[in-house]
Short mmCIF file of C-alpha atoms and ligand atoms in Angstrom, two decimals:
data_model
loop_
_atom_site.label_atom_id
_atom_site.label_comp_id
_atom_site.label_asym_id
_atom_site.label_seq_id
_atom_site.Cartn_x
_atom_site.Cartn_y
_atom_site.Cartn_z
CA MET Z 1 -23.97 -18.38 49.35
CA ILE Z 2 -21.04 -17.03 48.56
CA THR Z 3 -20.33 -13.15 48.78
CA ALA Z 4 -18.11 -12.21 45.77
CA GLN Z 5 -16.92 -8.78 44.57
CA ALA Z 6 -15.81 -7.40 41.04
CA VAL Z 7 -14.20 -4.42 40.24
CA VAL Z 8 -16.54 -3.06 37.34
CA TYR Z 9 -17.12 0.36 35.23
CA SER Z 10 -19.95 1.79 33.62
CA GLU Z 11 -18.04 4.40 31.61
CA HIS Z 12 -14.93 4.72 30.00
CA GLY Z 13 -12.42 6.97 31.81
CA GLU Z 14 -9.38 7.15 33.81
CA PRO Z 15 -9.29 4.23 36.41
CA LYS Z 16 -8.85 6.73 39.44
CA ASP Z 17 -12.71 8.11 38.05
CA VAL Z 18 -14.71 5.20 36.76
CA LEU Z 19 -13.71 2.22 38.73
CA ARG Z 20 -15.96 0.82 41.53
CA THR Z 21 -16.50 -2.36 43.69
CA HIS Z 22 -19.73 -4.34 43.00
CA THR Z 23 -20.55 -6.90 45.61
CA TYR Z 24 -22.84 -9.73 44.79
CA GLU Z 25 -23.80 -13.38 45.88
CA ILE Z 26 -23.04 -16.48 43.99
CA ASP Z 27 -25.48 -19.24 45.23
CA ASP Z 28 -22.88 -22.49 45.31
CA ASP Z 29 -26.07 -24.81 45.94
CA LYS Z 30 -27.59 -23.95 42.64
CA ILE Z 31 -24.81 -24.24 40.01
CA ALA Z 32 -25.61 -25.88 36.57
CA ALA Z 33 -24.08 -29.28 35.76
CA ASN Z 34 -21.47 -27.56 33.60
CA GLN Z 35 -20.87 -24.66 35.79
CA ILE Z 36 -17.80 -24.11 38.02
CA ILE Z 37 -17.07 -21.73 40.86
CA VAL Z 38 -13.77 -20.26 41.32
CA LYS Z 39 -11.82 -18.32 43.71
CA THR Z 40 -8.93 -15.68 42.72
CA LEU Z 41 -5.67 -16.45 43.70
CA GLY Z 42 -4.03 -13.06 42.01
CA SER Z 43 -4.63 -10.83 39.10
CA PRO Z 44 -1.94 -8.41 37.61
CA VAL Z 45 -2.11 -4.63 36.26
CA ASN Z 46 -1.22 -4.71 32.66
CA PRO Z 47 -0.95 -1.72 30.27
CA SER Z 48 -3.74 -3.29 28.17
CA ASP Z 49 -6.28 -3.51 31.31
CA ILE Z 50 -5.75 0.43 31.79
CA ASN Z 51 -6.25 1.10 28.16
CA GLN Z 52 -9.33 -1.05 28.11
CA ILE Z 53 -10.79 1.10 30.82
CA GLN Z 54 -9.74 4.00 29.21
CA GLY Z 55 -11.63 3.08 26.02
CA VAL Z 56 -8.49 3.03 23.98
CA TYR Z 57 -7.93 -0.75 23.22
CA PRO Z 58 -9.53 -2.43 20.37
CA SER Z 59 -10.76 -5.44 22.40
CA LYS Z 60 -12.96 -4.81 25.37
CA PRO Z 61 -15.55 -6.92 27.41
CA ASP Z 62 -19.48 -6.27 26.91
CA LYS Z 63 -21.25 -3.62 29.21
CA THR Z 64 -23.93 -5.99 30.83
CA THR Z 65 -26.17 -6.45 34.05
CA GLU Z 66 -25.05 -9.88 34.36
CA LEU Z 67 -23.52 -9.26 38.00
CA GLY Z 68 -26.71 -7.78 39.26
CA THR Z 69 -25.36 -4.15 38.63
CA SER Z 70 -28.22 -1.79 38.32
CA GLU Z 71 -26.79 0.00 35.00
CA PRO Z 72 -24.54 -2.10 32.19
CA SER Z 73 -21.06 -2.78 33.49
CA ALA Z 74 -17.59 -4.15 32.28
CA PRO Z 75 -15.55 -6.23 34.70
CA CYS Z 76 -11.86 -5.37 34.49
CA GLY Z 77 -8.70 -7.64 34.02
CA ASN Z 78 -7.82 -9.67 31.75
CA GLU Z 79 -4.93 -12.28 33.37
CA GLY Z 80 -5.34 -13.70 36.40
CA LEU Z 81 -5.08 -17.34 38.40
CA PHE Z 82 -7.82 -19.02 40.03
CA GLU Z 83 -8.63 -21.72 42.17
CA ILE Z 84 -11.93 -23.95 41.54
CA ILE Z 85 -13.65 -24.18 44.68
CA LYS Z 86 -16.97 -26.13 43.32
CA VAL Z 87 -17.66 -28.34 40.32
CA GLY Z 88 -21.16 -28.98 38.83
CA SER Z 89 -22.17 -32.63 38.17
CA ASN Z 90 -21.17 -32.83 34.66
CA VAL Z 91 -17.78 -31.03 34.83
CA SER Z 92 -15.17 -33.28 33.39
CA ASN Z 93 -11.97 -30.97 33.13
CA PHE Z 94 -11.84 -30.06 36.59
CA LYS Z 95 -11.77 -30.98 40.05
CA VAL Z 96 -11.89 -28.86 43.31
CA GLY Z 97 -8.27 -27.60 44.14
CA ASP Z 98 -7.26 -27.35 40.34
CA TRP Z 99 -5.81 -24.11 39.16
CA ALA Z 100 -6.90 -22.64 36.01
CA VAL Z 101 -6.58 -19.52 33.86
CA PRO Z 102 -9.23 -17.96 31.88
CA SER Z 103 -9.31 -19.51 28.36
CA ASN Z 104 -10.25 -16.03 26.67
CA VAL Z 105 -9.48 -12.40 27.26
CA ASN Z 106 -11.87 -9.83 28.63
CA PHE Z 107 -13.01 -12.55 31.50
CA GLY Z 108 -12.83 -9.93 34.12
CA THR Z 109 -10.11 -11.05 36.73
CA TRP Z 110 -10.20 -8.11 39.39
CA ARG Z 111 -12.55 -9.98 41.32
CA THR Z 112 -12.54 -12.12 44.49
CA HIS Z 113 -14.78 -15.39 42.72
CA ALA Z 114 -16.77 -16.03 39.73
CA LEU Z 115 -19.11 -18.49 38.13
CA ALA Z 116 -18.27 -19.97 35.03
CA THR Z 117 -18.76 -22.46 32.71
CA GLU Z 118 -15.80 -25.07 32.60
CA ASP Z 119 -14.96 -24.14 28.99
CA GLN Z 120 -14.28 -20.45 30.08
CA PHE Z 121 -11.01 -22.00 31.86
CA THR Z 122 -7.89 -23.84 30.91
CA ARG Z 123 -6.32 -26.08 33.79
CA LEU Z 124 -2.82 -25.29 35.01
CA PRO Z 125 -1.03 -27.84 37.36
CA ASN Z 126 -1.26 -26.67 41.11
CA PRO Z 127 1.89 -27.09 43.21
CA GLU Z 128 0.89 -30.50 44.58
CA GLN Z 129 0.16 -31.88 41.20
CA SER Z 130 3.60 -30.81 40.00
CA LYS Z 131 5.07 -32.61 43.20
CA ALA Z 132 3.26 -35.63 42.27
CA ALA Z 133 4.27 -35.36 38.89
CA GLY Z 134 8.10 -35.23 40.01
CA LYS Z 135 8.70 -32.02 38.85
CA PRO Z 136 11.36 -30.12 40.60
CA SER Z 137 8.95 -27.17 41.39
CA GLY Z 138 5.48 -26.12 40.98
CA LEU Z 139 4.01 -22.53 39.67
CA THR Z 140 3.72 -19.82 42.06
CA ILE Z 141 0.95 -17.26 42.17
CA ASN Z 142 3.12 -14.80 40.26
CA GLN Z 143 3.94 -17.25 37.10
CA GLY Z 144 0.24 -18.65 37.13
CA ALA Z 145 -1.17 -15.19 37.32
CA THR Z 146 0.89 -13.55 34.72
CA ILE Z 147 1.58 -16.49 32.28
CA LEU Z 148 -0.94 -15.77 29.69
CA VAL Z 149 0.78 -12.56 28.19
CA ASN Z 150 4.26 -11.69 28.80
CA PRO Z 151 6.16 -15.06 28.48
CA MET Z 152 3.68 -16.47 25.79
CA THR Z 153 4.28 -13.04 23.38
CA ALA Z 154 8.21 -13.76 23.81
CA TYR Z 155 8.08 -17.34 22.93
CA LEU Z 156 5.49 -16.84 20.20
CA MET Z 157 7.50 -13.75 18.60
CA LEU Z 158 10.90 -15.89 18.63
CA THR Z 159 9.42 -18.97 17.20
CA HIS Z 160 6.14 -18.23 15.15
CA TYR Z 161 7.47 -15.88 12.23
CA VAL Z 162 11.12 -16.69 11.47
CA GLN Z 163 13.21 -19.61 11.74
CA LEU Z 164 16.50 -18.98 13.88
CA ILE Z 165 19.38 -21.19 13.49
CA PRO Z 166 20.19 -22.19 17.23
CA GLY Z 167 24.01 -21.09 18.07
CA LYS Z 168 24.24 -18.84 14.79
CA ASP Z 169 21.26 -16.55 14.41
CA TRP Z 170 20.48 -13.52 16.46
CA PHE Z 171 17.66 -11.48 17.36
CA ILE Z 172 17.60 -7.65 18.50
CA GLN Z 173 15.22 -6.00 20.67
CA ASN Z 174 14.52 -2.67 22.44
CA GLY Z 175 12.64 -2.47 25.84
CA GLY Z 176 15.55 -5.29 27.00
CA ASN Z 177 14.64 -4.91 30.65
CA SER Z 178 10.87 -4.83 29.84
CA ALA Z 179 9.04 -7.95 31.58
CA VAL Z 180 8.60 -9.31 27.90
CA GLY Z 181 12.28 -8.09 27.18
CA LYS Z 182 13.53 -10.41 30.15
CA TYR Z 183 11.34 -13.63 28.82
CA ALA Z 184 12.62 -13.15 25.55
CA ILE Z 185 16.32 -13.14 26.89
CA GLN Z 186 15.64 -16.11 28.74
CA ILE Z 187 13.87 -18.10 26.05
CA SER Z 188 16.16 -17.36 23.31
CA LYS Z 189 19.09 -18.71 25.73
CA LEU Z 190 16.82 -22.00 26.13
CA LEU Z 191 16.49 -22.24 22.45
CA GLY Z 192 20.02 -21.52 21.56
CA PHE Z 193 19.67 -18.30 19.63
CA ASN Z 194 21.78 -15.26 20.11
CA SER Z 195 20.38 -11.93 21.38
CA ILE Z 196 21.02 -8.20 21.51
CA SER Z 197 19.12 -6.27 24.10
CA VAL Z 198 18.87 -2.34 24.02
CA VAL Z 199 18.19 -0.58 27.27
CA ARG Z 200 17.80 2.99 28.09
CA ASP Z 201 21.20 4.29 29.63
CA ARG Z 202 21.02 4.96 33.77
CA PRO Z 203 23.72 5.33 36.41
CA ASN Z 204 23.54 1.78 37.38
CA LEU Z 205 23.73 0.32 33.70
CA ASN Z 206 26.50 -2.07 34.86
CA GLU Z 207 23.77 -3.83 37.24
CA LEU Z 208 21.36 -3.97 34.79
CA GLU Z 209 23.83 -5.33 32.21
CA SER Z 210 24.74 -8.19 34.75
CA GLU Z 211 21.20 -8.90 35.44
CA LEU Z 212 20.09 -9.50 31.90
CA LYS Z 213 23.47 -11.21 30.83
CA GLY Z 214 22.72 -13.40 34.17
CA LEU Z 215 19.28 -14.33 32.50
CA GLY Z 216 21.15 -15.22 29.16
CA ALA Z 217 21.46 -12.25 27.05
CA THR Z 218 24.30 -12.44 24.78
CA GLN Z 219 24.85 -8.58 24.28
CA VAL Z 220 23.42 -5.65 26.06
CA ILE Z 221 23.93 -2.17 24.41
CA THR Z 222 22.41 1.44 25.24
CA GLU Z 223 19.94 3.38 23.20
CA GLU Z 224 23.05 5.44 22.22
CA GLN Z 225 25.12 2.84 20.88
CA ASN Z 226 21.98 1.33 19.04
CA GLY Z 227 21.64 4.96 17.30
CA SER Z 228 25.57 5.29 16.67
CA ARG Z 229 27.05 4.60 13.02
CA GLU Z 230 30.37 4.09 14.99
CA PHE Z 231 29.03 1.40 17.13
CA GLY Z 232 27.80 -0.79 13.95
CA PRO Z 233 31.28 -2.81 13.28
CA THR Z 234 30.95 -4.12 16.75
CA ILE Z 235 27.72 -5.43 16.38
CA LYS Z 236 28.74 -6.80 12.90
CA ASN Z 237 31.81 -8.83 14.54
CA TRP Z 238 29.51 -10.40 17.14
CA VAL Z 239 27.39 -11.57 14.37
CA LYS Z 240 30.21 -12.64 12.08
CA GLU Z 241 31.94 -14.39 15.04
CA THR Z 242 28.72 -16.93 15.36
CA GLY Z 243 28.27 -17.30 11.40
CA GLY Z 244 24.54 -16.38 11.65
CA GLU Z 245 22.56 -13.17 10.77
CA ILE Z 246 20.29 -10.78 12.87
CA LYS Z 247 16.99 -12.08 11.23
CA LEU Z 248 14.67 -10.79 13.79
CA ALA Z 249 13.94 -7.52 15.58
CA LEU Z 250 11.54 -6.93 18.32
CA ASN Z 251 10.30 -3.52 18.90
CA CYS Z 252 8.18 -2.35 21.75
CA VAL Z 253 9.51 1.36 21.83
CA GLY Z 254 9.20 2.96 18.24
CA GLY Z 255 10.73 6.24 17.20
CA LYS Z 256 14.29 6.42 16.54
CA ASN Z 257 15.23 3.32 18.45
CA SER Z 258 13.17 1.32 16.13
CA THR Z 259 14.97 2.84 13.22
CA GLY Z 260 18.13 1.99 15.11
CA VAL Z 261 17.18 -2.01 15.59
CA ALA Z 262 15.86 -2.38 12.21
CA ARG Z 263 19.19 -0.95 10.89
CA LYS Z 264 20.72 -4.10 12.12
CA LEU Z 265 19.00 -6.67 10.55
CA ALA Z 266 20.28 -8.50 7.70
CA ASN Z 267 18.54 -8.91 4.30
CA ASN Z 268 14.89 -9.70 4.24
CA GLY Z 269 14.90 -9.61 8.33
CA LEU Z 270 11.72 -9.05 10.15
CA MET Z 271 10.95 -6.40 12.68
CA LEU Z 272 7.76 -7.28 14.60
CA THR Z 273 6.22 -4.45 16.45
CA TYR Z 274 4.49 -5.39 19.78
CA GLY Z 275 4.18 -1.90 21.78
CA GLY Z 276 4.94 1.63 21.61
CA MET Z 277 6.25 2.79 24.69
CA SER Z 278 7.77 5.95 23.24
CA PHE Z 279 4.51 6.95 21.95
CA GLN Z 280 6.47 7.70 19.04
CA PRO Z 281 5.56 6.40 15.25
CA VAL Z 282 8.01 3.51 13.86
CA ILE Z 283 10.13 5.12 11.53
CA LEU Z 284 11.72 3.00 8.91
CA PRO Z 285 14.08 4.55 6.20
CA THR Z 286 12.98 3.46 2.49
CA SER Z 287 16.27 2.36 1.75
CA LEU Z 288 15.79 -0.59 4.13
CA HIS Z 289 12.75 -1.35 2.47
CA ILE Z 290 13.98 -1.13 -1.16
CA PHE Z 291 17.63 -2.34 -1.02
CA LYS Z 292 17.37 -4.82 2.28
CA ASN Z 293 13.89 -5.95 1.68
CA ILE Z 294 13.40 -5.50 5.60
CA THR Z 295 9.67 -6.56 6.46
CA SER Z 296 7.65 -4.26 9.34
CA ALA Z 297 4.99 -6.14 10.99
CA GLY Z 298 2.80 -5.81 13.95
CA PHE Z 299 2.41 -8.61 16.80
CA TRP Z 300 -0.84 -8.97 19.12
CA ILE Z 301 -0.96 -12.21 21.29
CA THR Z 302 -4.87 -11.60 21.40
CA ALA Z 303 -5.20 -11.72 17.35
CA LEU Z 304 -2.69 -14.39 16.93
CA LEU Z 305 -4.30 -17.10 19.47
CA LYS Z 306 -8.10 -15.96 19.25
CA ASN Z 307 -8.76 -18.67 16.47
CA ASP Z 308 -6.01 -21.18 17.40
CA GLU Z 309 -6.74 -23.22 20.24
CA GLU Z 310 -3.60 -25.72 19.40
CA LEU Z 311 -1.04 -23.05 19.10
CA LYS Z 312 -2.43 -21.41 22.61
CA ASN Z 313 -2.13 -25.03 24.53
CA LYS Z 314 1.08 -25.76 22.99
CA THR Z 315 2.54 -22.44 24.02
CA LEU Z 316 1.00 -22.65 27.61
CA SER Z 317 2.33 -26.20 27.92
CA LYS Z 318 5.90 -25.11 27.11
CA ILE Z 319 6.04 -22.15 29.31
CA VAL Z 320 4.82 -24.25 32.42
CA GLU Z 321 7.38 -27.09 31.45
CA TRP Z 322 9.96 -24.44 31.82
CA TYR Z 323 8.68 -22.99 34.94
CA GLU Z 324 8.28 -26.74 36.55
CA ASN Z 325 11.73 -27.46 35.47
CA GLU Z 326 13.12 -24.33 37.17
CA GLN Z 327 14.47 -23.05 33.55
CA LEU Z 328 12.54 -19.83 33.60
CA VAL Z 329 12.40 -17.06 36.13
CA ASP Z 330 9.47 -15.12 36.29
CA ALA Z 331 9.59 -11.37 35.93
CA LYS Z 332 8.95 -10.11 39.55
CA SER Z 333 5.63 -8.39 40.47
CA LEU Z 334 4.87 -6.21 43.28
CA GLU Z 335 2.43 -7.94 45.43
CA THR Z 336 -0.49 -6.57 47.63
CA PRO Z 337 -2.64 -8.77 49.34
CA PHE Z 338 -6.29 -8.12 49.37
CA VAL Z 339 -7.63 -7.73 53.04
CA ALA Z 340 -11.77 -8.90 52.84
CA GLY Z 341 -13.76 -6.41 54.81
CA GLY Z 342 -10.63 -4.11 55.73
CA ALA Z 343 -10.56 -0.20 55.36
CA LYS Z 344 -10.03 -0.15 51.40
CA GLN Z 345 -12.50 -1.38 49.07
CA LEU Z 346 -11.48 -3.73 46.06
CA HIS Z 347 -11.14 -1.42 43.32
CA GLU Z 348 -9.22 1.14 45.49
CA TYR Z 349 -6.33 -1.77 45.52
CA TYR Z 350 -6.44 -1.74 41.85
CA GLN Z 351 -6.54 2.00 41.51
CA GLU Z 352 -3.57 2.19 43.62
CA ALA Z 353 -1.59 -0.49 41.56
CA VAL Z 354 -2.52 1.14 38.26
CA VAL Z 355 -0.74 4.43 39.89
CA ASN Z 356 2.32 2.26 41.04
CA SER Z 357 2.48 0.39 37.87
CA ALA Z 358 5.41 3.15 36.88
CA LYS Z 359 7.46 1.47 39.75
CA GLY Z 360 6.97 -2.36 38.21
CA LYS Z 361 4.30 -4.86 37.43
CA GLN Z 362 1.46 -5.07 40.24
CA LEU Z 363 -0.13 -8.15 41.25
CA ILE Z 364 -3.19 -8.05 43.69
CA THR Z 365 -3.19 -11.39 45.70
CA TYR Z 366 -6.43 -12.97 47.70
N1 NAP S 401 1.26 -6.57 21.33
C1 NAP S 401 1.01 -7.90 22.41
O1 NAP S 401 0.59 -9.00 22.00
C2 NAP S 401 1.84 -7.56 23.73
C3 NAP S 401 1.76 -8.61 24.72
C4 NAP S 401 2.33 -8.13 25.68
C5 NAP S 401 2.93 -6.77 26.08
N2 NAP S 401 2.52 -6.12 25.20
C6 NAP S 401 3.25 -4.30 25.11
O2 NAP S 401 4.84 -4.59 25.22
C7 NAP S 401 5.09 -3.41 26.19
C8 NAP S 401 5.94 -3.97 27.19
O3 NAP S 401 5.08 -4.42 28.02
P1 NAP S 401 5.87 -5.26 29.44
O4 NAP S 401 4.61 -5.45 30.37
O5 NAP S 401 6.98 -6.10 29.35
O6 NAP S 401 6.37 -3.68 30.13
P2 NAP S 401 7.33 -3.25 31.42
O7 NAP S 401 7.74 -4.30 31.98
O8 NAP S 401 6.53 -2.27 32.30
O9 NAP S 401 8.40 -2.70 30.53
C9 NAP S 401 8.33 -1.22 29.76
C10 NAP S 401 9.80 -1.25 29.28
O10 NAP S 401 9.38 -0.04 28.19
C11 NAP S 401 10.56 0.67 28.33
N3 NAP S 401 10.12 2.22 27.83
C12 NAP S 401 9.17 2.87 28.85
N4 NAP S 401 9.09 4.27 28.32
C13 NAP S 401 10.28 4.16 27.13
C14 NAP S 401 10.58 5.25 26.24
N5 NAP S 401 10.25 6.45 26.14
N6 NAP S 401 11.53 4.74 25.65
C15 NAP S 401 12.38 3.84 25.65
N7 NAP S 401 11.92 2.74 26.43
C16 NAP S 401 10.73 2.78 27.33
C17 NAP S 401 11.06 0.67 29.96
O11 NAP S 401 12.40 0.98 29.86
P3 NAP S 401 13.33 1.71 31.46
O12 NAP S 401 13.19 0.10 32.31
O13 NAP S 401 14.22 2.15 30.71
O14 NAP S 401 11.81 2.61 32.01
C18 NAP S 401 10.77 -0.81 29.94
O15 NAP S 401 11.73 -1.77 29.19
C19 NAP S 401 3.76 -2.49 26.59
O16 NAP S 401 3.57 -1.43 25.59
C20 NAP S 401 2.69 -3.91 26.40
O17 NAP S 401 1.59 -3.34 26.28
C21 NAP S 401 2.28 -6.19 23.78
#
């Protein structure tokens, strides 16, 4: 018998008010032929996890009594890395020791263990398997636990909508130092695209610029430069030198910042909005639509991949390959190990992680 714990909520609200730890048993002698038991290795706190708990995110898990809670409850967390610790007699995709990530959102990854069916998980190579396959490196827990959202978002936005010509074309993005932004910088470099990353000004701007250029950023500019008419010709010269165009803009900020990045687009360019960090609406001047035929569209990885298993698997394999070949660096998380039976309950780890999210991505490891 395995004693498992999961972080759940019965009512929506702020995580500090509504989360609790639910303890339950998984009978590992009685698993069905197609079932697996997984042990969690790590699960992060993403902005969307918090929004789900608050009840303001369009996709959320059902509230049920499946885990044995006294009232219908939903498990928290969407991303996480798991190790298979037991397989049913008919399971063909997994063996004990394999690593896996949930195949769909809303699985509930803020937990110690789970009983699932094999189709609920997708296999990832564990470090021994990568080594045996002759790869330079194996996945880290942080890479595996955060692989499903940010790196895949960056890759899909850069490749799925607009065909950028390697060596010539450009994309511009705001939130250049966000986790997604750092993956977009690295992936665009791997694919040969030029990038302009807009970041907020700060006292150590030079350090940030060096960091982003170290990751492969072509140019890094501030919000002030993004909004300045005088700075426009500098950008035009950069683009002229490569003989390409700025065909794509990635917007996770909104407000005046999104106007600035959209203005840099060439005729017929596309702006994809995937986040709203400033809480301001996207503002696009009418003339950009009429005279430059700019398109403004949304990007949501959940919707794009929901019914496209092939695209999901292809994208996941690409990111795994780059990690194994040490061509991609993960956006670092601040890791806190969960101590079972310690002074703090499991949900308190995540409540603290939610508060600390402003200092950087939080990962609870097990
Ligand atoms: N639609 C999708 O499928 C999808 C997928 C993944 C992520 N997302 C969204 O993408 C966004 C970024 O996610 P992440 O995990 O990469 O975030 P993150 O690493 O926490 O980075 C947040 C970024 O937002 C910037 N920022 C915050 N407030 C701002 C403001 N008022 N004005 C300008 N910039 C501001 C930060 O800049 P500073 O460093 O200057 O504070 C930082 O660059 C989130 O909204 C997330 O929900 C969406």
